[in-house]
Amino acid sequence: METQDKISITTKTLASGNCQVKFFIEDETRPQYGYLLVTEPKPVGEIIDEIKNRLERRKEELMNLNPFFPLPPAEEDHKFYLFSA
């Protein structure tokens, strides 16, 4: 990501054995939070990198919207949810 937003996370193990990661993006202009479902244990650094990658991918998809040449909708990511705080 081009901005140096601070990302903090908390994890919770679900009954399924998966891990739910709740993350907060502390940005003065646009704070956000979301959830990431992780199917296997990962170090905190890898989880934060995964969140950054998915944020960047979502940002690129939004930039590629062209009203004259619409692309087919991207497949929904049911393991990553993002909300405005």
Coordinates of C-alpha atoms in Angstrom, one line a residue, residues 3-75:
T3 CA 0.0 4.9 2.6
Q4 CA 1.6 3.9 5.8
D5 CA -1.7 3.2 7.7
K6 CA -1.4 1.4 11.0
I7 CA -3.1 -2.0 11.0
S8 CA -3.9 -3.7 14.3
I9 CA -5.5 -7.2 14.6
T10 CA -7.2 -9.4 17.0
T11 CA -7.8 -13.1 16.4
K12 CA -10.5 -15.6 17.5
T13 CA -10.5 -19.3 16.9
L14 CA -13.8 -20.5 15.6
A15 CA -15.5 -23.8 16.3
S16 CA -14.6 -24.9 12.8
G17 CA -10.9 -24.6 13.6
N18 CA -10.5 -21.6 11.3
C19 CA -9.2 -18.4 12.7
Q20 CA -11.2 -15.1 12.4
V21 CA -9.0 -12.0 12.2
K22 CA -10.6 -8.7 13.0
F23 CA -8.4 -5.8 11.8
F24 CA -8.5 -2.0 12.2
I25 CA -6.9 0.4 9.8
E26 CA -6.1 3.6 11.6
D27 CA -6.2 6.3 9.0
E28 CA -7.1 9.9 10.0
T29 CA -9.1 10.5 6.8
R30 CA -10.7 7.1 6.3
P31 CA -10.6 4.7 9.2
Q32 CA -11.7 1.2 8.3
Y33 CA -12.2 -2.2 9.9
G34 CA -12.8 -5.7 8.6
Y35 CA -12.6 -9.4 9.0
L36 CA -10.3 -12.0 7.4
L37 CA -10.9 -15.8 7.7
V38 CA -7.7 -17.7 7.9
T39 CA -7.8 -21.5 7.5
E40 CA -4.4 -22.3 9.0
P41 CA -2.3 -20.7 11.7
K42 CA -0.1 -17.9 10.4
P43 CA 2.4 -15.5 12.0
V44 CA 1.1 -11.9 12.6
G45 CA 3.4 -10.5 9.9
E46 CA 1.9 -12.9 7.2
I47 CA -1.6 -12.0 8.3
I48 CA -0.9 -8.2 8.0
D49 CA 0.7 -8.8 4.6
E50 CA -2.3 -10.8 3.4
I51 CA -4.6 -7.9 4.6
K52 CA -2.5 -5.4 2.7
N53 CA -2.5 -7.5 -0.5
R54 CA -6.3 -7.9 -0.4
L55 CA -6.7 -4.1 0.2
E56 CA -4.4 -3.3 -2.7
R57 CA -6.3 -5.8 -5.0
R58 CA -9.6 -4.3 -4.0
K59 CA -8.2 -0.8 -4.7
E60 CA -7.0 -1.9 -8.2
E61 CA -10.4 -3.4 -9.0
L62 CA -12.1 -0.1 -8.2
M63 CA -9.7 1.8 -10.4
N64 CA -10.3 -0.5 -13.3
L65 CA -14.0 0.4 -13.5
N66 CA -14.7 1.9 -16.9
P67 CA -18.3 2.7 -17.7
F68 CA -17.7 2.3 -21.4
F69 CA -16.1 -1.2 -21.1
P70 CA -17.4 -2.8 -18.0
L71 CA -15.5 -5.8 -16.9
P72 CA -17.3 -8.9 -15.6
P73 CA -17.7 -8.6 -11.8
A74 CA -14.8 -10.1 -9.8
E75 CA -15.6 -13.2 -7.9

